[in-house]
Coordinates of C-alpha atoms and ligand atoms in Angstrom, one line a residue:
M81 CA -72.6 0.2 -24.6
V82 CA -69.3 0.0 -22.7
A83 CA -67.2 3.5 -23.1
S84 CA -63.5 2.6 -24.3
T85 CA -62.0 4.2 -21.1
E86 CA -64.8 1.9 -19.1
T87 CA -63.1 -1.0 -16.5
L88 CA -65.3 -4.4 -16.0
R89 CA -64.6 -6.3 -12.9
P90 CA -67.1 -9.4 -13.4
R91 CA -67.1 -11.7 -10.2
D92 CA -68.5 -14.8 -12.7
L93 CA -67.4 -16.4 -15.6
D94 CA -69.9 -16.3 -17.6
E95 CA -70.2 -12.8 -16.9
A96 CA -66.5 -12.4 -17.9
L97 CA -67.2 -14.3 -21.1
A98 CA -70.0 -12.0 -22.1
L99 CA -68.3 -8.9 -21.8
R100 CA -65.4 -10.0 -23.9
T101 CA -67.8 -11.1 -26.4
R102 CA -69.9 -8.0 -26.4
T103 CA -66.9 -5.5 -26.1
G104 CA -63.4 -7.3 -27.4
A105 CA -62.3 -6.0 -23.4
T106 CA -58.6 -6.5 -23.2
P107 CA -58.4 -9.9 -20.2
F108 CA -56.0 -8.0 -17.4
F109 CA -54.6 -10.5 -14.5
G110 CA -51.9 -9.1 -12.5
G111 CA -51.3 -6.1 -15.1
T112 CA -47.3 -6.7 -14.6
D113 CA -47.2 -6.9 -18.5
L114 CA -50.0 -4.8 -19.6
M115 CA -48.9 -1.8 -17.0
V116 CA -45.8 -1.5 -18.6
R117 CA -46.5 -2.3 -22.0
H118 CA -49.0 1.0 -22.2
R119 CA -47.2 3.1 -19.8
G120 CA -48.0 6.5 -20.0
Y121 CA -45.9 9.7 -19.0
T122 CA -44.5 9.7 -15.8
G123 CA -47.3 10.5 -13.2
T124 CA -50.0 9.5 -15.4
G125 CA -51.6 6.0 -15.5
P126 CA -51.3 3.4 -18.4
K127 CA -53.3 4.1 -21.3
I128 CA -54.3 0.5 -22.3
P129 CA -56.5 0.7 -25.5
G130 CA -60.5 0.1 -25.4
P131 CA -62.6 -1.0 -22.0
V132 CA -60.7 -3.2 -19.6
L133 CA -61.6 -6.8 -18.7
F134 CA -60.2 -7.8 -14.6
L135 CA -60.2 -11.1 -14.2
D136 CA -59.1 -11.3 -10.3
A137 CA -62.0 -11.4 -8.9
I138 CA -63.5 -14.8 -10.6
E139 CA -63.0 -17.6 -8.3
Q140 CA -64.0 -20.3 -10.9
L141 CA -60.2 -19.3 -12.2
Q142 CA -58.6 -19.5 -8.9
S143 CA -58.5 -23.2 -8.4
I144 CA -55.5 -25.8 -8.4
T145 CA -56.5 -29.0 -9.2
V146 CA -54.5 -32.2 -8.9
A147 CA -55.4 -35.6 -10.7
D148 CA -53.0 -38.8 -10.9
A149 CA -51.9 -37.8 -14.7
A150 CA -52.5 -33.8 -14.5
I151 CA -52.4 -30.8 -12.6
T152 CA -54.5 -27.9 -13.3
I153 CA -53.4 -24.5 -13.0
G154 CA -56.7 -21.7 -12.9
A155 CA -56.0 -18.8 -14.7
G156 CA -56.3 -16.7 -11.7
V157 CA -53.9 -18.6 -9.6
T158 CA -50.8 -16.3 -8.9
M159 CA -47.2 -17.2 -9.3
T160 CA -47.2 -16.8 -5.3
Q161 CA -49.8 -19.1 -5.2
M162 CA -48.1 -21.6 -8.1
L163 CA -45.3 -21.6 -4.9
D164 CA -47.2 -22.1 -2.2
H165 CA -48.5 -25.2 -3.7
P166 CA -47.1 -28.5 -2.6
D167 CA -47.9 -30.4 -6.1
I168 CA -46.6 -28.1 -8.9
P169 CA -44.5 -30.0 -10.9
P170 CA -40.2 -29.5 -9.6
L171 CA -39.7 -27.8 -13.2
L172 CA -42.2 -25.1 -13.4
R173 CA -41.2 -24.6 -9.6
D174 CA -37.6 -23.8 -10.3
A175 CA -39.3 -21.5 -13.2
V176 CA -41.7 -19.7 -11.3
E177 CA -39.2 -19.2 -8.2
L178 CA -37.3 -17.2 -10.8
V179 CA -39.7 -14.8 -12.6
A180 CA -39.2 -11.4 -11.4
A181 CA -39.4 -11.3 -7.4
P182 CA -41.9 -11.8 -4.8
G183 CA -43.8 -8.3 -5.0
I184 CA -44.3 -9.0 -8.9
R185 CA -44.9 -13.1 -7.9
N186 CA -47.6 -11.7 -5.9
R187 CA -49.9 -10.2 -9.0
A188 CA -48.6 -12.2 -11.9
S189 CA -50.5 -15.3 -13.5
M190 CA -48.6 -18.2 -15.5
A191 CA -51.5 -17.1 -17.7
G192 CA -50.6 -13.9 -18.1
N193 CA -46.9 -14.9 -18.8
I194 CA -48.4 -17.0 -21.5
C195 CA -50.8 -14.8 -23.1
N196 CA -48.4 -12.1 -23.2
A197 CA -46.5 -14.6 -25.8
S198 CA -43.1 -13.4 -25.4
P199 CA -40.2 -15.9 -26.7
A200 CA -38.2 -15.6 -23.3
G201 CA -41.5 -15.8 -21.2
D202 CA -40.0 -17.7 -18.5
T203 CA -42.9 -20.6 -17.3
I204 CA -43.1 -21.7 -21.2
P205 CA -39.9 -23.8 -21.5
P206 CA -41.2 -26.0 -18.5
L207 CA -44.8 -26.6 -19.8
Y208 CA -43.3 -27.3 -23.4
V209 CA -41.3 -30.0 -21.5
H210 CA -44.1 -31.1 -19.7
D211 CA -46.5 -30.8 -23.2
A212 CA -48.9 -28.7 -21.4
D213 CA -52.3 -28.3 -22.8
V214 CA -54.6 -24.6 -22.2
V215 CA -58.3 -24.6 -22.4
L216 CA -59.3 -21.3 -24.3
T217 CA -63.3 -20.5 -23.2
S218 CA -65.5 -18.6 -24.6
L219 CA -69.2 -18.4 -24.5
L220 CA -69.7 -21.4 -27.0
G221 CA -67.8 -23.6 -24.8
S222 CA -64.2 -24.8 -24.2
R223 CA -61.5 -26.0 -26.3
T224 CA -57.7 -27.5 -25.4
V225 CA -54.7 -26.2 -27.1
P226 CA -51.3 -28.2 -26.8
I227 CA -49.2 -25.2 -25.5
T228 CA -46.3 -25.8 -28.8
E229 CA -49.5 -24.9 -30.7
F230 CA -50.9 -21.8 -29.2
F231 CA -48.4 -19.5 -30.3
T232 CA -48.1 -17.9 -33.7
G233 CA -45.1 -15.4 -33.1
P234 CA -44.0 -13.2 -30.7
G235 CA -46.7 -11.6 -29.2
A236 CA -49.2 -13.3 -31.2
T237 CA -51.1 -16.2 -30.1
V238 CA -54.6 -18.7 -31.4
L239 CA -56.2 -17.2 -28.7
A240 CA -59.7 -15.4 -30.5
A241 CA -61.3 -12.0 -29.7
D242 CA -64.3 -14.0 -27.9
E243 CA -62.0 -16.5 -25.6
I244 CA -60.2 -16.5 -22.6
L245 CA -57.4 -18.5 -21.2
T246 CA -59.3 -20.2 -18.2
A247 CA -56.7 -22.7 -17.3
V248 CA -53.2 -24.8 -18.0
T249 CA -52.8 -28.7 -17.7
V250 CA -49.9 -29.8 -16.9
P251 CA -49.2 -33.4 -17.1
V252 CA -47.1 -34.7 -14.4
L253 CA -44.1 -36.5 -15.3
P254 CA -42.4 -39.7 -13.8
A255 CA -39.3 -38.8 -11.4
G256 CA -36.4 -38.6 -13.6
V257 CA -33.7 -35.9 -14.3
W258 CA -34.6 -32.5 -14.4
Y259 CA -32.9 -29.0 -15.8
Y260 CA -33.7 -25.0 -15.6
R261 CA -31.7 -22.8 -16.6
K262 CA -32.4 -18.7 -16.8
V263 CA -29.9 -16.6 -17.8
G264 CA -30.9 -12.7 -17.4
T265 CA -28.6 -9.2 -16.5
R266 CA -29.0 -10.0 -12.7
K267 CA -30.8 -12.4 -10.1
A268 CA -34.2 -10.9 -9.5
N269 CA -36.8 -8.4 -11.7
A270 CA -34.2 -9.6 -14.6
L271 CA -36.1 -10.8 -17.7
S272 CA -34.4 -13.7 -19.5
K273 CA -31.9 -13.3 -22.5
L274 CA -32.9 -17.4 -22.6
S275 CA -34.0 -19.8 -20.9
A276 CA -33.8 -23.5 -21.3
A277 CA -35.7 -26.7 -19.6
G278 CA -34.9 -30.2 -19.5
Y279 CA -36.4 -33.8 -18.8
A280 CA -35.0 -37.1 -18.9
R281 CA -36.5 -40.3 -17.9
V282 CA -33.5 -43.1 -17.1
D283 CA -34.6 -46.8 -16.6
N284 CA -32.1 -49.3 -15.7
G285 CA -29.1 -46.9 -17.4
T286 CA -31.2 -46.5 -20.6
I287 CA -32.8 -43.0 -21.3
T288 CA -36.4 -43.8 -22.2
D289 CA -37.6 -40.0 -22.1
F290 CA -35.3 -37.0 -23.0
R291 CA -37.0 -33.4 -23.5
F292 CA -35.6 -30.1 -24.3
S293 CA -37.1 -26.8 -24.4
V294 CA -35.4 -23.2 -24.9
G295 CA -36.6 -19.8 -25.0
A296 CA -35.4 -16.5 -26.9
V297 CA -33.8 -18.2 -29.1
A298 CA -36.6 -18.2 -32.2
P299 CA -40.1 -16.7 -32.4
T300 CA -41.3 -18.9 -30.3
V301 CA -40.3 -20.7 -27.6
I302 CA -38.9 -24.5 -29.4
R303 CA -38.3 -28.2 -28.6
L304 CA -35.5 -29.6 -30.0
G305 CA -37.2 -32.7 -31.6
E306 CA -34.7 -33.6 -33.6
A307 CA -31.9 -33.4 -30.9
E308 CA -34.1 -35.5 -28.5
R309 CA -34.7 -37.9 -31.4
R310 CA -31.2 -38.5 -31.5
V311 CA -30.2 -39.0 -27.5
L312 CA -33.4 -41.6 -27.5
E313 CA -31.5 -43.2 -30.5
G314 CA -27.9 -43.6 -28.5
A315 CA -26.7 -40.8 -30.6
R316 CA -22.7 -39.2 -29.7
R317 CA -22.7 -36.0 -28.0
D318 CA -21.7 -34.2 -31.5
A319 CA -24.2 -35.7 -33.6
V320 CA -27.4 -34.4 -30.6
M321 CA -25.5 -30.9 -30.3
E322 CA -25.3 -30.8 -34.4
A323 CA -29.2 -31.2 -34.5
A324 CA -29.5 -28.7 -31.5
A325 CA -27.6 -25.6 -33.2
A326 CA -29.4 -26.4 -36.8
V327 CA -32.9 -24.7 -34.9
I328 CA -31.1 -22.3 -32.4
R329 CA -31.6 -19.0 -34.4
P330 CA -32.3 -15.9 -31.8
I331 CA -31.8 -12.6 -32.9
D332 CA -30.1 -9.2 -31.7
D333 CA -32.3 -7.5 -29.6
Q334 CA -32.1 -4.9 -26.6
R335 CA -31.5 -7.7 -23.9
S336 CA -28.8 -9.8 -25.8
T337 CA -27.0 -10.6 -29.0
A338 CA -27.8 -13.3 -31.1
A339 CA -24.1 -15.0 -30.5
Y340 CA -24.6 -14.5 -26.9
R341 CA -28.1 -16.7 -26.8
R342 CA -27.0 -19.4 -29.4
T343 CA -23.6 -20.0 -27.3
V344 CA -25.5 -20.0 -23.9
A345 CA -28.6 -21.8 -25.7
L346 CA -26.1 -24.9 -26.6
N347 CA -23.8 -24.1 -23.2
S348 CA -27.2 -25.2 -21.6
L349 CA -28.0 -28.3 -23.5
G350 CA -24.2 -29.3 -22.9
E351 CA -24.7 -28.7 -19.3
F352 CA -27.7 -31.3 -19.5
L353 CA -25.7 -33.8 -21.5
N354 CA -23.5 -33.7 -19.0
K355 CA -25.6 -34.2 -16.0
L356 CA -26.7 -37.2 -18.0
E357 CA -23.2 -38.2 -18.9
I358 CA -24.1 -38.2 -22.8
T359 CA -19.9 -37.9 -24.4
Ligands
FAD588 C1 -40.2 -5.5 -13.0 C2 -40.6 -7.0 -14.0 C3 -40.0 -8.4 -14.0 C4 -40.6 -9.2 -14.4 N1 -40.0 -10.2 -14.9 C5 -40.2 -11.7 -15.5 C6 -39.2 -12.6 -15.5 O1 -38.3 -12.7 -14.8 N2 -39.8 -13.3 -16.4 C7 -41.0 -13.3 -17.3 O2 -41.3 -14.5 -17.9 N3 -41.6 -12.0 -16.8 C8 -41.1 -11.1 -16.4 N4 -42.1 -10.1 -16.4 C9 -43.3 -10.3 -16.9 C10 -44.5 -10.5 -16.7 O3 -44.5 -10.4 -15.2 C11 -45.2 -11.9 -16.5 O4 -45.3 -12.1 -18.0 C12 -46.4 -12.4 -15.9 O5 -46.5 -13.6 -15.6 C13 -47.4 -12.1 -16.4 O6 -48.7 -12.2 -16.2 P1 -50.3 -11.2 -15.6 O7 -50.9 -11.6 -14.6 O8 -49.3 -9.8 -14.5 O9 -50.4 -10.8 -16.9 P2 -51.3 -9.4 -17.5 O10 -50.3 -7.8 -17.4 O11 -52.4 -8.8 -16.9 O12 -51.5 -10.0 -18.6 C14 -50.6 -10.0 -20.2 C15 -51.1 -10.4 -21.2 O13 -52.0 -11.5 -21.2 C16 -53.4 -11.3 -21.3 N5 -54.1 -11.8 -20.5 C17 -53.8 -12.1 -19.0 N6 -54.3 -13.2 -18.8 C18 -55.6 -13.5 -19.6 C19 -56.3 -14.5 -19.7 N7 -56.8 -15.4 -18.3 N8 -57.1 -14.8 -20.9 C20 -56.6 -14.0 -22.1 N9 -55.5 -13.1 -21.9 C21 -55.0 -12.9 -20.5 C22 -53.5 -10.0 -21.3 O14 -54.5 -9.1 -22.1 C23 -52.1 -9.1 -21.7 O15 -51.8 -9.4 -23.0 C24 -41.6 -9.4 -15.6 C25 -42.4 -7.3 -15.3 C26 -41.9 -6.9 -14.5 C27 -42.6 -5.4 -14.6

């Protein structure tokens, strides 16, 4: 029996999965979302309901593996460690560099950013552009889920009560044109009003791949599928923008207004189209 206030700090993945299955404990890596979400009165500790499963001592989660086609980042890798690694794809690097500030990045993981499931999570738009997968593991084995199918709404995912996100696999994209834009109230320690990521491959003057993703303009991060298709068909800029406008449906909240987010999201797409000289 595990008391609701007990903290669990397994050193091995099997032990962690057994504890997660038996107790339903909340996975905790850096705590930079959890500590804020469950903060108590000034001078008191956070009040996370139920047992807490600390993941920071599990060596199996701490690796970054590079293969020809993809890079796999363990759930126990901090954002600082990602930035220290030479093979992190440039688009993801640009996003991670703008998360919070060094103190937070020394603790925070990309897995936590994903599992927090905020539509404003800064690493998520680049992962959508890369068609990344998340690996979800339980005692029964692992399943691979496309990042675009992981989120079911704000704060909601398909992660089961006995699973832990163990790794993120990011396919390597051929050299191309990259775009990342984060819009916040200041340069550091600012949660995004919105963020956007893009990639285009240009072969002999023809765009052969085009991807664009935006965060904080819908209940989950979105890819602009129809706008992407129109770019590949050689459509004019107006037609591309029209397709984007149809799916960018932000809300007002404490960080920004819907109108501002919509305008800036479309401006971001416009900026990337300018870079590609799409008129
Ligand atoms: C001052 C400040 C500034 C911030 N700035 C930014 C910013 O600029 N951009 C941004 O995107 N975010 C920002 N954040 C939010 C936060 O730092 C990030 O979301 C971070 O990546 C969370 O990672 P973590 O390891 O600390 O997650 P935790 O707080 O440990 O966990 C977050 C969630 O993920 C779950 N979880 C964690 N790891 C796993 C796992 N392996 N398997 C299953 N579930 C798991 C937890 O149960 C929890 O629900 C900021 C936070 C603070 C306090």
